[in-house]
Structure formats: C-alpha cells, structure tokens
Coordinates of C-alpha atoms and ligand atoms in Angstrom, one line a residue:
M1 CA 6.0 80.7 22.3
P2 CA 6.3 80.2 26.1
N3 CA 9.6 80.5 27.8
E4 CA 11.4 77.2 27.3
K5 CA 12.3 75.3 30.5
I6 CA 15.6 73.5 30.6
A7 CA 16.1 70.4 32.8
L8 CA 17.1 66.8 33.1
F9 CA 14.4 64.8 34.9
T10 CA 15.4 61.6 36.6
I11 CA 12.3 59.6 37.5
F12 CA 12.8 56.9 40.1
G13 CA 9.9 54.6 39.5
G14 CA 9.9 55.2 35.8
T15 CA 8.1 51.9 35.0
G16 CA 5.3 52.6 37.5
D17 CA 1.7 53.4 37.3
L18 CA 2.0 57.0 38.4
A19 CA 4.7 57.7 35.8
Q20 CA 2.6 56.2 33.0
R21 CA -0.8 57.6 34.1
K22 CA 0.3 61.1 35.2
L23 CA 3.9 62.1 34.6
Y24 CA 4.4 61.1 30.9
P25 CA 1.1 62.6 29.8
S26 CA 1.8 65.8 31.8
L27 CA 5.3 66.2 30.4
F28 CA 4.0 65.6 26.9
K29 CA 1.4 68.4 27.4
L30 CA 4.2 70.7 28.5
Y31 CA 6.1 69.7 25.4
Q32 CA 3.1 70.3 23.1
K33 CA 2.6 73.8 24.6
G34 CA 6.3 74.6 24.1
Y35 CA 7.4 74.8 27.8
L36 CA 9.6 71.8 27.0
Q37 CA 11.4 72.0 23.7
E38 CA 14.8 70.8 22.7
H39 CA 16.6 71.3 26.0
F40 CA 15.1 68.6 28.2
A41 CA 15.8 64.9 28.7
V42 CA 14.3 62.3 31.0
I43 CA 16.0 59.3 32.6
G44 CA 13.5 56.7 33.7
T45 CA 14.8 54.2 36.3
A46 CA 13.5 51.1 37.9
R47 CA 14.8 47.6 38.6
R48 CA 13.5 46.1 35.4
P49 CA 15.9 45.7 32.6
W50 CA 14.2 47.6 29.8
T51 CA 15.8 48.9 26.6
D52 CA 15.3 52.5 25.4
D53 CA 13.2 51.2 22.6
H54 CA 10.8 49.4 24.9
Y55 CA 10.7 52.5 27.1
H56 CA 9.8 54.6 24.1
E57 CA 6.9 52.2 23.4
V58 CA 5.7 52.5 26.9
I59 CA 5.9 56.4 26.7
S60 CA 4.0 56.3 23.5
D61 CA 1.3 53.9 24.9
S62 CA 0.9 56.2 27.9
L63 CA -0.1 59.0 25.6
A64 CA -2.6 57.0 23.6
D65 CA -5.6 58.8 25.1
L66 CA -4.3 62.2 24.0
D67 CA -4.9 61.5 20.3
A68 CA -1.6 63.2 19.4
D69 CA 0.3 63.2 16.1
Q70 CA 2.6 60.2 16.2
K71 CA 5.5 62.1 14.8
I72 CA 5.4 64.5 17.7
V73 CA 5.0 61.6 20.1
D74 CA 8.1 60.0 18.7
Q75 CA 10.1 63.2 18.8
F76 CA 9.0 63.6 22.5
A77 CA 9.8 60.0 23.3
S78 CA 13.3 60.4 21.8
H79 CA 14.2 62.6 24.8
F80 CA 13.6 59.6 27.2
Y81 CA 16.4 57.2 28.3
Y82 CA 16.0 54.1 30.4
Q83 CA 18.5 53.0 33.1
S84 CA 17.9 49.9 35.1
H85 CA 18.7 50.8 38.7
D86 CA 18.8 49.4 42.1
V87 CA 18.3 52.3 44.5
T88 CA 20.4 50.7 47.2
D89 CA 23.4 50.0 45.1
A90 CA 26.0 52.8 45.1
E91 CA 27.6 51.6 41.9
H92 CA 24.3 52.1 40.0
Y93 CA 24.4 55.8 40.9
L94 CA 27.7 56.2 39.1
T95 CA 26.2 54.8 35.9
L96 CA 23.3 57.2 36.4
K97 CA 25.7 60.0 36.9
K98 CA 27.6 59.3 33.7
L99 CA 24.4 59.1 31.8
S100 CA 23.2 62.4 33.3
E101 CA 26.4 64.2 32.4
K102 CA 26.3 62.8 28.9
L103 CA 22.7 64.0 28.4
D104 CA 23.5 67.3 30.0
A105 CA 26.1 67.9 27.3
Q106 CA 24.0 66.5 24.5
Y107 CA 20.9 68.5 25.2
G108 CA 22.5 71.6 26.7
L109 CA 20.8 71.2 30.1
Q110 CA 23.0 73.7 32.1
G111 CA 23.2 71.4 35.1
N112 CA 19.5 71.7 35.9
R113 CA 18.3 68.6 37.6
I114 CA 14.9 67.5 38.8
F115 CA 14.8 64.2 40.7
Y116 CA 11.3 62.7 40.8
L117 CA 10.7 60.1 43.5
A118 CA 7.7 58.2 42.3
M119 CA 8.2 54.9 44.2
A120 CA 7.7 53.4 47.6
P121 CA 8.5 56.0 50.3
N122 CA 10.7 53.7 52.2
F123 CA 13.3 54.3 49.5
F124 CA 13.2 58.1 49.6
G125 CA 15.8 58.4 52.3
T126 CA 18.2 56.0 50.6
I127 CA 17.9 57.7 47.2
A128 CA 18.5 61.2 48.7
Q129 CA 21.5 59.9 50.6
H130 CA 23.0 58.4 47.5
L131 CA 22.4 61.4 45.4
R132 CA 24.6 63.3 47.8
S133 CA 27.3 60.6 48.4
E134 CA 27.7 59.8 44.7
N135 CA 27.8 63.5 43.9
M136 CA 24.7 63.5 41.6
L137 CA 23.9 67.2 42.4
T138 CA 25.3 69.8 40.1
D139 CA 27.0 73.1 41.0
N140 CA 26.1 75.0 37.9
G141 CA 22.3 74.5 37.7
F142 CA 19.4 74.0 40.0
N143 CA 18.8 70.7 41.9
R144 CA 15.2 69.9 43.0
V145 CA 13.5 66.8 44.3
I146 CA 9.8 66.1 43.9
I147 CA 8.4 63.7 46.4
E148 CA 5.2 61.8 46.1
K149 CA 2.9 61.1 49.0
P150 CA 2.7 59.6 51.5
F151 CA 5.2 61.7 53.4
G152 CA 5.5 59.5 56.4
H153 CA 3.0 57.4 58.3
D154 CA 2.8 59.6 61.4
Y155 CA 4.7 62.6 62.7
A156 CA 7.8 60.6 63.8
S157 CA 8.3 58.9 60.5
A158 CA 7.6 62.1 58.6
E159 CA 10.2 63.8 60.6
E160 CA 12.7 61.1 60.1
L161 CA 12.1 61.2 56.3
N162 CA 12.4 64.9 56.3
N163 CA 15.8 64.7 58.2
Q164 CA 17.0 62.2 55.5
L165 CA 16.0 64.5 52.7
T166 CA 17.3 67.7 54.3
A167 CA 20.7 66.0 54.7
T168 CA 20.9 66.4 50.9
F169 CA 18.4 69.1 49.9
N170 CA 17.5 72.4 51.4
E171 CA 13.8 73.0 52.2
D172 CA 13.5 75.2 49.1
Q173 CA 14.7 72.4 46.9
I174 CA 12.1 69.9 48.1
Y175 CA 8.8 69.8 46.3
R176 CA 6.3 67.6 48.2
I177 CA 3.3 66.8 46.0
D178 CA -0.2 67.2 47.2
H179 CA -2.1 67.0 43.9
Y180 CA -5.1 68.8 45.3
L181 CA -3.0 71.9 45.4
G182 CA -2.7 71.6 41.6
K183 CA -6.4 71.6 41.1
E184 CA -8.0 74.7 39.4
M185 CA -10.7 75.3 42.0
I186 CA -8.4 74.7 45.0
Q187 CA -6.1 77.4 43.6
N188 CA -9.2 79.5 43.1
I189 CA -9.9 79.6 46.8
S190 CA -7.4 82.5 47.2
A191 CA -8.8 84.3 44.2
I192 CA -12.3 84.2 45.6
R193 CA -11.3 85.3 49.0
F194 CA -8.7 87.9 48.4
G195 CA -10.1 89.2 45.1
N196 CA -13.6 90.0 46.4
N197 CA -14.3 92.4 49.2
I198 CA -17.7 91.0 49.7
W199 CA -16.3 87.6 50.7
E200 CA -13.2 88.5 52.6
S201 CA -15.1 91.0 54.8
L202 CA -17.6 88.2 55.7
W203 CA -14.9 85.5 56.0
N204 CA -15.0 85.1 59.8
N205 CA -16.9 84.0 62.8
R206 CA -19.3 86.9 62.8
Y207 CA -20.9 85.9 59.5
I208 CA -20.0 82.3 58.9
S209 CA -21.9 79.6 60.8
N210 CA -19.9 76.5 59.7
V211 CA -17.8 75.3 56.8
Q212 CA -18.1 71.8 55.2
V213 CA -15.5 70.1 53.0
T214 CA -16.4 66.9 51.2
L215 CA -14.1 64.8 49.2
S216 CA -16.3 62.0 48.1
E217 CA -15.3 58.9 46.0
K218 CA -17.4 56.4 44.3
L219 CA -14.8 53.7 43.8
G220 CA -13.3 51.4 46.3
V221 CA -9.6 50.7 46.9
E222 CA -9.0 49.2 43.4
E223 CA -5.4 48.0 42.9
R224 CA -4.0 49.9 45.9
A225 CA -5.3 47.6 48.6
V226 CA -1.9 46.9 50.3
Y227 CA -1.0 50.6 50.6
Y228 CA -4.5 51.6 51.6
D229 CA -5.0 49.0 54.2
N230 CA -2.0 50.4 56.0
S231 CA -3.1 53.9 55.6
G232 CA -6.9 54.4 55.8
A233 CA -8.9 57.5 54.9
L234 CA -7.6 59.6 57.7
R235 CA -4.0 59.3 56.6
D236 CA -4.7 59.0 52.9
M237 CA -7.0 62.1 52.6
V238 CA -7.4 64.1 55.8
Q239 CA -3.7 64.5 56.8
N240 CA -2.8 65.9 53.4
H241 CA -5.6 67.1 51.1
I242 CA -8.2 68.1 53.6
L243 CA -5.9 69.9 56.0
Q244 CA -4.3 71.7 53.1
I245 CA -7.7 72.8 51.8
L246 CA -8.6 74.0 55.4
S247 CA -5.4 76.0 55.6
L248 CA -6.3 77.8 52.3
L249 CA -9.8 78.5 53.5
T250 CA -8.8 79.8 56.9
M251 CA -5.4 81.5 56.5
D252 CA -5.2 85.3 56.9
Q253 CA -4.4 87.4 53.9
P254 CA -0.7 87.0 52.9
V255 CA 1.3 90.2 52.5
E256 CA 2.0 89.3 48.9
F257 CA 0.8 86.3 46.8
T258 CA 4.2 84.6 47.0
E259 CA 5.3 81.2 48.1
Q260 CA 7.0 82.5 51.3
D261 CA 4.1 84.7 52.4
I262 CA 1.5 82.1 51.7
D263 CA 3.4 79.5 53.6
V264 CA 3.7 81.7 56.6
E265 CA -0.1 82.2 56.7
K266 CA -0.8 78.5 56.1
V267 CA 1.4 77.4 58.9
K268 CA -0.2 79.9 61.3
A269 CA -3.7 78.5 60.2
L270 CA -2.6 74.9 60.7
R271 CA -1.0 75.7 64.1
S272 CA -4.3 77.3 65.2
I273 CA -6.2 74.1 64.8
R274 CA -7.4 73.0 68.2
P275 CA -5.5 69.8 69.0
L276 CA -7.8 67.0 70.2
K277 CA -7.2 65.2 73.5
P278 CA -7.6 61.4 73.2
E279 CA -10.9 61.5 75.2
E280 CA -12.3 64.1 72.7
V281 CA -11.7 62.0 69.6
A282 CA -14.8 59.9 69.7
D283 CA -17.0 63.1 70.0
N284 CA -15.3 64.9 67.1
F285 CA -14.3 62.2 64.6
V286 CA -16.3 59.4 63.1
R287 CA -14.8 56.6 61.1
G288 CA -16.4 54.1 58.8
Q289 CA -15.8 51.1 56.6
Y290 CA -18.1 50.0 53.8
A291 CA -20.2 46.9 53.9
D292 CA -21.3 44.9 50.8
N293 CA -24.5 45.8 49.1
G294 CA -25.0 42.8 46.8
D295 CA -23.4 44.7 43.9
V296 CA -20.1 45.6 45.3
K297 CA -18.0 43.7 47.8
A298 CA -17.4 44.9 51.4
Y299 CA -14.0 46.3 52.1
R300 CA -13.1 43.3 54.1
Q301 CA -13.8 41.1 51.1
E302 CA -11.6 43.0 48.7
D303 CA -8.5 41.3 47.3
K304 CA -5.5 41.5 49.7
I305 CA -7.6 42.9 52.5
S306 CA -7.8 40.9 55.7
P307 CA -11.4 39.8 56.6
D308 CA -11.0 41.5 60.0
S309 CA -9.3 44.7 58.8
N310 CA -10.2 47.7 60.9
T311 CA -9.0 50.2 58.4
D312 CA -11.2 53.3 58.0
T313 CA -12.5 53.9 54.4
F314 CA -14.5 56.9 55.6
V315 CA -13.8 59.8 58.0
A316 CA -16.0 62.7 59.1
G317 CA -14.7 65.1 61.6
K318 CA -15.2 68.5 63.3
V319 CA -12.2 70.8 63.4
M320 CA -12.1 73.9 65.5
I321 CA -9.7 76.7 64.9
D322 CA -8.7 78.8 67.9
N323 CA -7.9 82.2 66.6
F324 CA -9.7 85.6 66.5
R325 CA -11.1 85.0 63.0
W326 CA -12.5 81.5 63.5
S327 CA -13.1 80.9 67.1
G328 CA -16.5 79.1 67.5
V329 CA -16.9 78.1 63.8
P330 CA -16.9 74.3 63.2
F331 CA -15.2 73.1 60.1
Y332 CA -16.8 69.8 59.2
V333 CA -14.8 67.5 56.9
R334 CA -15.6 64.2 55.3
T335 CA -14.2 61.8 52.8
G336 CA -14.6 58.2 51.9
K337 CA -14.5 55.4 49.4
R338 CA -17.6 53.8 47.9
L339 CA -19.8 56.8 48.6
A340 CA -22.7 58.1 46.6
D341 CA -20.7 59.8 43.9
K342 CA -17.3 61.2 42.9
F343 CA -17.1 64.9 43.7
T344 CA -15.3 67.5 45.8
R345 CA -17.1 70.5 47.2
I346 CA -16.7 73.1 49.8
D347 CA -19.8 74.7 51.4
I348 CA -19.5 77.9 53.3
V349 CA -22.6 78.2 55.4
F350 CA -23.4 81.7 56.5
K351 CA -25.4 82.7 59.6
R352 CA -29.1 83.3 59.1
P353 CA -30.6 86.8 59.3
I354 CA -31.0 87.6 63.0
V355 CA -34.7 88.3 62.7
N356 CA -37.1 86.9 60.2
I357 CA -39.5 89.8 59.5
F358 CA -41.5 87.8 57.0
N359 CA -42.8 85.4 59.5
H360 CA -44.1 86.9 62.7
D361 CA -44.4 83.5 64.4
D362 CA -40.7 82.9 64.1
V363 CA -38.8 83.4 67.2
R364 CA -36.3 86.2 67.2
A365 CA -33.2 84.2 66.6
N366 CA -29.7 85.0 67.3
D367 CA -27.1 83.6 65.0
D368 CA -27.9 80.0 64.3
D369 CA -31.2 79.6 65.9
A370 CA -33.8 78.4 63.4
T371 CA -35.7 81.0 61.6
S372 CA -37.6 79.7 58.5
L373 CA -35.1 81.5 56.3
E374 CA -32.4 79.3 54.9
P375 CA -28.8 80.2 55.5
N376 CA -26.9 81.6 52.5
V377 CA -24.4 79.0 51.3
L378 CA -21.5 79.7 49.0
T379 CA -20.4 76.4 47.4
I380 CA -17.1 76.0 45.7
N381 CA -17.5 73.1 43.3
V382 CA -14.0 71.6 42.9
E383 CA -14.9 68.6 40.8
P384 CA -16.3 67.3 38.5
T385 CA -18.1 70.6 37.9
E386 CA -15.7 73.6 38.4
G387 CA -17.5 76.7 39.6
F388 CA -19.4 78.4 42.4
E389 CA -23.0 78.5 43.6
L390 CA -24.6 80.9 45.9
R391 CA -27.8 80.1 47.7
M392 CA -29.9 83.1 48.6
N393 CA -33.4 83.8 49.8
A394 CA -35.7 85.6 47.4
K395 CA -39.4 86.3 47.0
A396 CA -41.3 83.4 45.6
V397 CA -42.9 84.4 42.4
G398 CA -46.6 85.1 42.6
Q399 CA -49.3 86.4 44.8
G400 CA -48.7 87.1 48.5
F401 CA -45.3 87.2 50.1
A402 CA -43.3 84.1 50.8
T403 CA -39.5 83.6 50.5
T404 CA -37.8 80.8 48.7
P405 CA -34.2 79.8 48.3
V406 CA -32.7 80.5 44.8
K407 CA -29.3 79.7 43.4
L408 CA -26.8 81.8 41.6
N409 CA -24.6 79.5 39.6
Y410 CA -21.4 79.8 37.8
A411 CA -19.4 77.0 36.1
H412 CA -16.3 77.3 34.0
D413 CA -17.3 76.5 30.5
S414 CA -16.4 73.1 29.2
E415 CA -13.9 74.4 26.6
A416 CA -11.9 76.3 29.2
T417 CA -12.0 73.3 31.5
A418 CA -10.9 71.0 28.7
N419 CA -7.9 73.2 27.9
S420 CA -7.0 73.8 31.5
P421 CA -3.9 71.9 32.7
E422 CA -4.4 68.8 34.8
A423 CA -3.0 69.0 38.3
Y424 CA 0.2 67.2 37.6
E425 CA 1.0 69.3 34.5
R426 CA 0.5 72.4 36.5
L427 CA 2.7 71.1 39.4
L428 CA 5.5 69.9 37.1
H429 CA 5.5 73.3 35.4
D430 CA 5.7 75.0 38.8
A431 CA 8.6 72.8 39.8
L432 CA 10.4 73.7 36.6
N433 CA 9.9 77.3 37.4
G434 CA 11.2 76.9 40.9
D435 CA 7.8 77.9 42.4
A436 CA 6.8 75.7 45.4
T437 CA 3.7 77.7 46.3
N438 CA 1.4 74.7 45.5
F439 CA 3.5 72.2 47.3
T440 CA 3.5 71.2 50.9
H441 CA 6.1 72.7 53.1
W442 CA 7.6 70.9 56.1
Q443 CA 6.0 73.0 58.9
E444 CA 2.6 72.5 57.3
L445 CA 3.1 68.8 57.2
A446 CA 4.4 68.7 60.8
S447 CA 1.3 70.4 62.1
S448 CA -1.0 68.2 60.1
W449 CA 0.6 65.0 61.3
K450 CA 0.5 66.1 64.9
F451 CA -3.2 66.8 64.7
V452 CA -4.0 63.5 62.9
D453 CA -1.7 61.3 65.1
V454 CA -3.9 61.8 68.2
I455 CA -7.0 60.6 66.3
Q456 CA -5.2 57.7 64.7
Q457 CA -3.7 56.6 68.0
Y458 CA -7.1 56.7 69.7
W459 CA -8.6 54.6 66.9
D460 CA -5.8 52.1 67.0
E461 CA -6.5 51.6 70.6
H462 CA -10.3 51.1 70.3
T463 CA -12.0 48.5 68.2
P464 CA -14.6 49.9 65.8
E465 CA -17.9 48.3 64.9
F466 CA -17.2 47.8 61.2
P467 CA -18.6 47.6 58.6
N468 CA -20.9 50.5 59.2
Y469 CA -22.0 52.0 56.0
C470 CA -23.5 51.0 52.7
P471 CA -21.8 51.6 49.4
G472 CA -23.6 54.4 47.6
S473 CA -24.5 56.2 50.8
M474 CA -22.7 59.2 52.3
G475 CA -21.1 57.2 55.1
P476 CA -22.4 56.0 58.5
D477 CA -25.2 57.7 60.3
A478 CA -22.8 59.0 62.9
S479 CA -21.5 61.4 60.3
D480 CA -24.9 63.1 60.1
E481 CA -25.2 63.0 63.9
L482 CA -21.9 64.8 64.3
L483 CA -23.5 67.9 62.8
Q484 CA -26.9 67.4 64.2
K485 CA -25.7 67.6 67.7
D486 CA -24.4 71.1 66.9
G487 CA -27.7 72.0 65.3
H488 CA -26.3 71.8 61.7
Q489 CA -26.6 69.4 58.8
W490 CA -24.6 68.6 55.7
V491 CA -25.6 70.8 52.8
Y492 CA -24.9 68.0 50.4
K493 CA -27.1 65.0 51.2
N494 CA -27.4 61.9 49.2
Ligands
BG6_1 C1 -5.1 60.2 46.5 C2 -5.5 59.1 47.4 O1 -4.2 61.1 47.2 O2 -6.2 61.0 46.1 C3 -6.5 58.2 46.7 O3 -4.3 58.3 47.7 C4 -7.6 59.0 46.2 O4 -6.9 57.2 47.6 C5 -7.2 60.2 45.4 O5 -8.4 58.2 45.4 C6 -8.3 61.1 45.0 O6 -7.8 62.1 44.1 P1 -8.8 62.8 43.1 O7 -8.0 63.8 42.4 O8 -9.3 61.7 42.2 O9 -9.9 63.4 43.9

C-alpha cells in the first residue's frame, strides 16, 4: 500500500469546470491507489449555495467516465464538504476556518493544508491576503497553495500577483501549475538527455542543427472565448508551456535531480534566451488567426468574439539561446488552434554528415549545406502517441548502393499508457509530497514574461492581416517561410 498522504484541500472554484473535469477525477485516482485514504477531506467553495448532498452528486457525476464501483465513489465523496463563499468577504473566511478546524480534528489532518485556487486569477491576491489576515494557515502542519494559470497577463501583472502571494506564502509553498510539466513525455526529456551518453554528448551546437517544438490543436476556442480573446496563443501557450519545454530541452545537467538544482538550471536556460528588440519581432515571430473553411467558423465568427478581433490563434517563432552550448542553433516553436491535428511533438534535427561519400556530385558541405543525405531527427512524441522516433540513413534494400531514410520507433505500450497517471493526478500527488519540481518557479516565470512581453507589445502596436490561415492547415505560410529563410523546414508537415 502506498504511503498515505494527509491533508485538507480547500478548493476555491469548487463548482467550476476545472474542478469537475480534472481535480475530482485526479483526487479519486489517488484515493483508488491508496495515496489518499482516511485522512483527507476536501472543502469545495464557490458563491453558489449548494448543499453537501448536491456537492456529492456533482463529485459522483464527475467520476462517471471512470466506471468505478459506486460504493467506493460514495465513500470518496463523503470526504467532501461544500461551503458557499464570497472570496471578498472576511466573515466568510471565519466560517471556512471553523469548518477547516472541525474537519482537521474529525479526520486527523495534522494541520496540513492545501489551498487550490481554481478560479479567475483576479481573485488570487484577495484570497491569499484573507488566508493570512483571517489566520487560515496552521502552525503545526504544512500550508501550500496551488495556483492555476494564467499567472499574470504580462510581466508587471505577474509580478504584482506574485507580490500578493508572497505576502502570505513563501516561494516554496507556492505551486504554480503548468500541466505540461505533468505529462509523461515532458518529464521524459530529462531521462533521455541525462540517462543516455549518446544524446547528452551530442546535445549542443556542434551536432544539432535546429530544434522544433509543435503544440498543435485541432479544436477552436470552444467555451473559453472570453478568456482566450484576451490572451491569444502567445500568452496562452508560448509564455508557459512552450518556454517551459524549451528550458527542459536546453538546460545544463543539474548537479542532482532535485527541485532546487533543476530550477537553477532552468532559470539559467531561460535567462540565456536572446531577448528580441521590437524591430526584430516581425522577422522572428509569426502570428495567425483562423479563417472559416465552410465546415468551421472563422475565429471572428465564434460566439463572444468580436468580428474585428486581432487575437492570435497561432504563433510560430524562432528563439535563439546565447550560451556556449546553444549559440547559433535556432529553436523553432509553433502552436495554434484549428490546425491539422491534435498532437505535441519535439523534433531534434541533427546536422548532416559533412561529406556525402555516396554521391560524388554532391558538394562537400559543411554543417547544414544540402547533401542528399537526410539529417538524423530524434522525435519526442509527447501526445497522443508517447514515445520516440529516430530517423537514420541506411542502405536501400537491393542491387546497387543508394541510401534511404529509415525510422527506429518506440512507443509506450497502450497498457502502460492507460495506467499512467494523468498530468493533474501526478501534479496533485507531487504537491501532497511537497515536491515542486514539476511546477513553475517565479524566476522562470519572470524570464518568460519578459521575453514574451516584447513580442506582444509589438503586435499590439501593429495591425495584422487577419484571418490568414485555413482550419485544418498548419498555420499561415509565413510559418514555413520563417524556417525556409534559414535553409530549414518543419519536420512535421501537414
Ligand atoms: C491550456 C490552454 O493551457 O492548454 C488551452 O489554455 C489549451 O488553450 C490546452 O487547449 C492544451 O492542453 P493539452 O494538454 O490538451 O495539450
């Protein structure tokens, strides 16, 4: 039986979509696996006046897809309590405090508190402030706060939010969610790099030509139009997920595989990203917005989106890292809504052999000059397939001597993948363990926002020609041209 974790969760935004889609199922899986047993309780709060019974029904409904034994579902749901709560009203925190203390005694929770802020970010500061002023933190156990994205809208607002939080919590009590860091294959980046001499010894500008990170989505904005229209793809995906992935791909080897050592290396990597000057933005970053294609509506026709919205639903960019390891290697990143398919992949494109001895007509090429040999590509498939692919040149079968690219392929088997925890389950488990390795730390965020702010500001000041790509494509042509002008191309093409 796993080591039981003991804690009281207080979920602000307990009636919301995130709680129902992600948090309750993840907590339930931790319960099924025995990480949560008798000594846990959950208070769900939101403004609505729900009863505990109704809350239990909602919890039970949120687990419907898991096909679990109803008796276990009911046992699990009995640990949940609902408290109607206005986050701006100090009185309400006193009620919450009393309930917390009662549950602490009832379930033997040893003063361990996890506050989960799963609601609009403009309330994070108020909640943190009240948790302190109404003495909601305990002295005898741990106090941790888990924060959902977005963490700020730009550097200034992120800093302000951080100041509000750190007035109540220390940095080591703050768990900022980036759910990509909970994904199996994103965590695997470190295993591949630091567990295999063949990769780590080639992981630099002498052998790597360029790196490509693609987070592609097939769906549009769905129900999140209001949030998304204020955010756009750059803030929604690049500032957080993509830059976090880049930091894991580019950081130096940490002294030990610990939260502190990894954070030190990630911060160094992010600070080494070459900042763009406003006049360099247009050459290095491409934005897009989807048109309609008869089957799906254009972004500007979506519900709650203004017909002249200039929000980016696609971004492609070139990021340079100015350090000894990466100088000269472009990192191309792209993400967007309504693209060809839903997948995430990372392509590490190696330099070609310097001389192609198989074809005498070929020029003697240095690094990236074209020889007819294809470059080796290591692909990390993050989703939906989880695994790796390595493209190599081999002899084509048959008479004569010609080379042809072949692929070595590994994918986690479907049974292992089905049993592997979902990102939120993994992250909740880490937070219960006090392990913030797979959460975003403030210095990382600060560097990411500073990089992204320059691009966003330039875009805000210049009107784009939108819409500029078709649903089902891989974004505007300018995204391909971004690589072509460096003599490269996207490994994944539609
Ligand atoms: C979220 C973004 O952070 O990530 C969404 O806000 C996006 O817009 C989602 O759809 C993608 O996550 P995943 O895990 O489905 O790739």
